[in-house]
């Protein structure tokens, strides 16, 4: 038995959708699978599908549809005409760096009198601050143009006005109730803004400002726009899809000095760059500047035309990124230990572990705590808040990541009286509060989780686009799937379910047989599959088994040969089993052995427990599956790890337990009927 690790949410499909897909495939000469995916994602009409697949700059929206654009352009042009000093005020993340860099290129090309300023993450924090405004006044700045920030800076903008500085705000974050009284505020999410696309990144809003000032879309900077859009996890639909498509084309064919240097320093092949490569190779290096040093180092890289200057900057960012990785690893280890201690304390007190993970440390670098939160979320699948504590003041700066169903922004709003500052959205947020309020903060967040989340919400979900057959997974179809790129938020790489597929072969590969290699199908039409970290499953599979597999299709190139390949995300295999269903005391007996072991190699574990307890191996395997689903044990890196303080759960809350028991009861009923 191989139990699926996540909830498979297979998107609905019916005959009506099938008919639409056939018509779309005929009109646009598309493979059936590609047509079905387009219909599944809402592009059932030929015109909409054509726009999605091949739409270009002709589909950009008029920048003057953005509320405040007219006023912003007028004020900036007046500053230019009067030779007033303009300061671009950005943020220290990749979107803020991209936004700042784009306006540097813009103002430089227009010969404006300008400079830029990005606050230091650790010393100043996010957004406009009074000291920075005072510095601007001292240096003769007449106009501040914010990028990727400013929508919540009501008081700071009032202070700037008192010092004689006008402010134009360009931002994309959720607006507060009180919008700043600036010369102009451009944010597509403003309630009164009729702009048709609300998903722009900060750099996307900056691009629209540049479009208005130049009276044309400045596609020469699409590479910078694509970097910020991808890094900030914006939906790759509508204009963002066009930005990223143009940006990737530019990066592959005619990248500027900064991006070429970044690619060389990071070992990135520009000619084959995808949105995934930008997200996991380029963005972390750009972000490393603001996390560990100062974001201006990244702006200098993206705005220089001199390759020698660029390569020095890129090597520095690559070094910072490696240091960032080391720091993250250290904090993750400390945070996990702290979390396990909380779980053990909860078990000793006879209560459940906290439903929301809230952890804080005095030595934790606030520049990387968002990454730490993401890693703990991945390992524990609970909402996570990681905070760095200022030892002198007792103030905590935190970063949060959430699971589906738990809205962080709404949760922080419900706790607003405990917080000095907060902001963000459903999945990610930041906040600050005093360490004396942490316990109360954790309790309040936990209460909200209990109110908002159902039992299913605590199980990770895999969204499946379509059910597919092995015969459909051809090289031509996989090549045509590239038409759906760029992939990312809002347009993920298609996940397909191969249901009831025959297993032709399986083996383990890699160091310590860590990975699983299998072949699906029969005869000459086979589909290779690769499951990273799934090697332990090989011993439970035999040729001829019928399995369900979820994954993403790709092309595997080896020794000049190109073959279809399925990158496995999850597997399910349930053999016919007519053994007697184990009693509750049997479960207790096996679990007692697992707790005594603590940790043990998975290889041969089922057989050893079977001999020790006198139970069939199939029955022991069922118990292990149930215990894993209930999070009593974990199977990781080829080992069984017993949870030190598992939450108390009834066996009947396990889906695997219920299914197996129902099958056993049906089998017994059938046997009685035969007699």
Coordinates of C-alpha atoms in Angstrom, one line a residue, residues 153-391:
X153 CA 2.4 56.0 4.8
X154 CA -0.3 58.5 5.6
X155 CA 1.6 60.1 8.5
X156 CA 5.0 60.1 6.8
X157 CA 3.6 61.8 3.8
X158 CA 1.9 64.5 5.9
X159 CA 5.3 65.0 7.5
X160 CA 7.0 65.3 4.1
X161 CA 4.4 68.0 3.1
X162 CA 5.3 69.9 6.2
X163 CA 8.9 69.9 5.1
X164 CA 8.0 71.2 1.6
X165 CA 8.3 67.8 -0.2
X166 CA 5.6 66.6 -2.5
X167 CA 5.0 62.8 -2.8
X168 CA 3.8 60.6 -5.7
X169 CA 2.9 57.1 -4.5
X170 CA 3.1 54.1 -6.8
X171 CA 2.3 50.8 -5.0
X172 CA 0.4 47.5 -5.3
X173 CA -0.1 46.4 -1.7
X174 CA -3.5 46.3 -0.1
X175 CA -4.7 49.8 0.7
X176 CA -5.7 50.8 4.2
X177 CA -8.9 52.6 5.0
X178 CA -7.0 56.0 5.0
X179 CA -5.2 56.6 1.7
X180 CA -2.3 59.1 2.0
X181 CA -3.1 62.7 0.9
X182 CA -0.3 62.7 -1.7
X183 CA 0.0 64.6 -5.0
X184 CA -1.0 61.4 -6.6
X185 CA -1.6 57.8 -5.5
X186 CA -1.4 55.0 -8.1
X187 CA -2.4 51.6 -6.9
X188 CA -4.8 49.4 -9.0
X189 CA -6.2 48.0 -5.7
X190 CA -7.7 51.3 -4.6
X191 CA -11.4 51.0 -4.3
X192 CA -12.1 53.8 -6.7
X193 CA -9.6 52.6 -9.3
X194 CA -11.2 51.1 -12.4
X195 CA -8.1 49.6 -13.8
X196 CA -9.0 46.2 -15.3
X197 CA -6.1 44.2 -13.9
X198 CA -5.4 44.3 -10.2
X199 CA -2.5 41.8 -10.1
X200 CA 0.4 44.1 -11.0
X201 CA 3.6 43.9 -9.0
X202 CA 5.2 47.1 -7.8
X203 CA 7.4 47.0 -10.8
X204 CA 4.4 46.6 -13.0
X205 CA 2.9 49.8 -11.6
X206 CA 6.2 51.5 -12.2
X207 CA 6.2 50.2 -15.8
X208 CA 2.7 51.8 -16.3
X209 CA 4.1 55.1 -15.0
X210 CA 7.0 54.8 -17.5
X211 CA 4.5 54.0 -20.3
X212 CA 2.5 57.1 -19.5
X213 CA 5.6 59.4 -19.3
X214 CA 7.1 58.0 -22.5
X215 CA 3.7 57.6 -24.3
X216 CA 4.8 54.1 -25.3
X217 CA 5.4 50.8 -23.4
X218 CA 9.2 50.7 -22.6
X219 CA 9.7 47.0 -23.5
X220 CA 13.5 47.6 -23.4
X221 CA 13.1 47.2 -19.6
X222 CA 10.8 44.1 -19.7
X223 CA 13.6 42.0 -18.3
X224 CA 13.5 44.1 -15.1
X225 CA 9.7 43.9 -15.0
X226 CA 9.7 40.2 -15.3
X227 CA 12.3 39.8 -12.5
X228 CA 10.1 41.8 -10.0
X229 CA 6.9 40.2 -11.1
X230 CA 8.1 36.6 -10.8
X231 CA 10.0 37.3 -7.5
X232 CA 7.0 38.9 -5.9
X233 CA 4.8 35.9 -6.8
X234 CA 2.3 37.9 -8.8
X235 CA -0.2 36.0 -11.0
X236 CA 1.2 35.3 -14.4
X237 CA -2.0 36.3 -16.2
X238 CA -3.2 39.3 -18.2
X239 CA -0.5 42.0 -18.4
X240 CA 1.9 40.1 -16.1
X241 CA 2.0 37.2 -18.6
X242 CA 3.0 39.7 -21.4
X243 CA 5.6 41.4 -19.2
X244 CA 7.2 38.1 -18.4
X245 CA 7.1 36.7 -21.9
X246 CA 8.8 39.8 -23.3
X247 CA 11.2 39.8 -20.4
X248 CA 12.3 36.2 -20.8
X249 CA 12.8 36.8 -24.6
X250 CA 15.1 39.7 -23.8
X251 CA 17.0 37.9 -21.1
X252 CA 17.6 34.9 -23.5
X253 CA 18.7 37.0 -26.5
X254 CA 19.9 40.4 -25.5
X255 CA 20.4 40.7 -21.8
X256 CA 22.1 43.8 -20.4
X257 CA 25.3 43.9 -18.5
X258 CA 23.8 43.3 -15.1
X259 CA 21.8 40.3 -16.0
X260 CA 24.7 38.8 -18.0
X261 CA 27.0 39.2 -15.0
X262 CA 24.4 37.8 -12.7
X263 CA 24.0 34.7 -14.9
X264 CA 27.8 34.2 -15.1
X265 CA 28.2 34.5 -11.3
X266 CA 25.3 32.1 -10.6
X267 CA 26.0 29.6 -13.3
X268 CA 22.7 30.4 -15.1
X269 CA 22.3 29.6 -18.8
X270 CA 20.5 32.6 -20.2
X271 CA 19.6 31.0 -23.5
X272 CA 17.5 28.4 -21.7
X273 CA 16.1 30.6 -19.0
X274 CA 12.5 30.1 -17.8
X275 CA 10.3 31.8 -15.2
X276 CA 11.4 29.0 -12.8
X277 CA 15.0 29.9 -13.4
X278 CA 14.3 33.5 -12.6
X279 CA 12.4 32.6 -9.4
X280 CA 15.0 30.2 -8.0
X281 CA 18.3 31.4 -9.5
X282 CA 18.1 35.2 -10.1
X283 CA 15.6 36.4 -7.5
X284 CA 17.4 35.0 -4.5
X285 CA 20.6 36.7 -5.4
X286 CA 18.9 40.0 -5.9
X287 CA 17.1 39.6 -2.6
X288 CA 20.3 38.7 -0.8
X289 CA 21.5 42.3 -1.0
X290 CA 18.6 43.7 1.1
X291 CA 18.5 40.7 3.4
X292 CA 22.1 40.8 4.6
X293 CA 23.6 44.2 3.5
X294 CA 21.9 47.0 1.5
X295 CA 19.6 46.7 -1.5
X296 CA 21.5 49.5 -3.4
X297 CA 24.1 46.8 -4.3
X298 CA 21.4 45.1 -6.4
X299 CA 20.2 48.4 -7.9
X300 CA 23.8 49.2 -9.0
X301 CA 23.9 45.8 -10.7
X302 CA 20.7 46.3 -12.6
X303 CA 21.4 49.9 -13.7
X304 CA 25.0 49.7 -14.8
X305 CA 26.1 49.4 -18.5
X306 CA 29.7 48.5 -17.6
X307 CA 30.3 44.8 -17.5
X308 CA 33.3 45.0 -15.3
X309 CA 31.3 46.9 -12.7
X310 CA 28.4 44.4 -13.1
X311 CA 30.5 41.3 -12.6
X312 CA 32.0 42.6 -9.4
X313 CA 28.5 43.4 -8.1
X314 CA 27.1 40.0 -9.2
X315 CA 29.9 38.0 -7.6
X316 CA 29.3 40.0 -4.4
X317 CA 25.6 39.2 -4.5
X318 CA 26.3 35.5 -5.2
X319 CA 28.5 35.5 -2.1
X320 CA 25.8 37.2 0.0
X321 CA 23.3 34.6 -1.2
X322 CA 25.6 31.7 -0.1
X323 CA 25.9 33.4 3.3
X324 CA 22.1 33.8 3.4
X325 CA 21.7 30.1 2.8
X326 CA 24.0 29.3 5.7
X327 CA 22.2 31.7 8.1
X328 CA 18.8 30.3 7.0
X329 CA 19.9 26.7 7.7
X330 CA 21.1 27.7 11.2
X331 CA 17.9 29.5 12.1
X332 CA 15.7 26.7 10.7
X333 CA 17.6 24.2 13.0
X334 CA 17.0 26.5 16.1
X335 CA 13.4 27.1 15.2
X336 CA 12.7 23.4 14.7
X337 CA 14.2 22.7 18.1
X338 CA 12.1 25.4 19.7
X339 CA 9.0 24.1 18.0
X340 CA 9.6 20.5 19.2
X341 CA 10.0 21.8 22.7
X342 CA 6.6 23.5 22.5
X343 CA 5.1 20.3 21.2
X344 CA 6.6 18.3 24.1
X345 CA 5.4 20.9 26.6
X346 CA 1.9 20.6 25.2
X347 CA 2.0 16.8 25.4
X348 CA 3.2 17.0 29.0
X349 CA 0.3 19.3 29.8
X350 CA -2.2 17.0 28.1
X351 CA -3.2 19.6 25.4
X352 CA -2.8 19.8 21.7
X353 CA 0.2 21.5 20.1
X354 CA -0.5 25.1 19.1
X355 CA -2.3 25.2 15.7
X356 CA -0.2 28.2 14.6
X357 CA 3.6 28.1 14.9
X358 CA 4.9 31.3 16.5
X359 CA 8.7 31.3 17.2
X360 CA 11.1 34.1 18.2
X361 CA 14.8 34.4 18.8
X362 CA 17.1 37.2 19.7
X363 CA 19.9 36.3 17.3
X364 CA 17.7 35.7 14.3
X365 CA 18.4 37.9 11.3
X366 CA 15.2 39.6 10.3
X367 CA 16.4 39.7 6.7
X368 CA 15.9 36.0 6.3
X369 CA 13.0 35.1 8.7
X370 CA 10.5 35.0 5.8
X371 CA 12.5 32.1 4.2
X372 CA 12.7 30.4 7.5
X373 CA 8.9 30.7 7.9
X374 CA 8.4 29.1 4.4
X375 CA 10.6 26.2 5.3
X376 CA 8.8 25.5 8.5
X377 CA 5.5 25.7 6.7
X378 CA 6.7 23.2 4.2
X379 CA 7.8 20.8 6.9
X380 CA 4.8 21.1 9.3
X381 CA 2.0 22.5 7.2
X382 CA 0.7 25.0 9.7
X383 CA 0.6 28.8 9.6
X384 CA 4.0 30.0 10.7
X385 CA 5.2 33.3 12.2
X386 CA 9.0 33.7 12.7
X387 CA 10.2 36.8 14.7
X388 CA 13.6 38.3 15.4
X389 CA 13.8 40.0 18.8
X390 CA 15.8 43.2 19.4
X391 CA 17.5 42.4 22.7

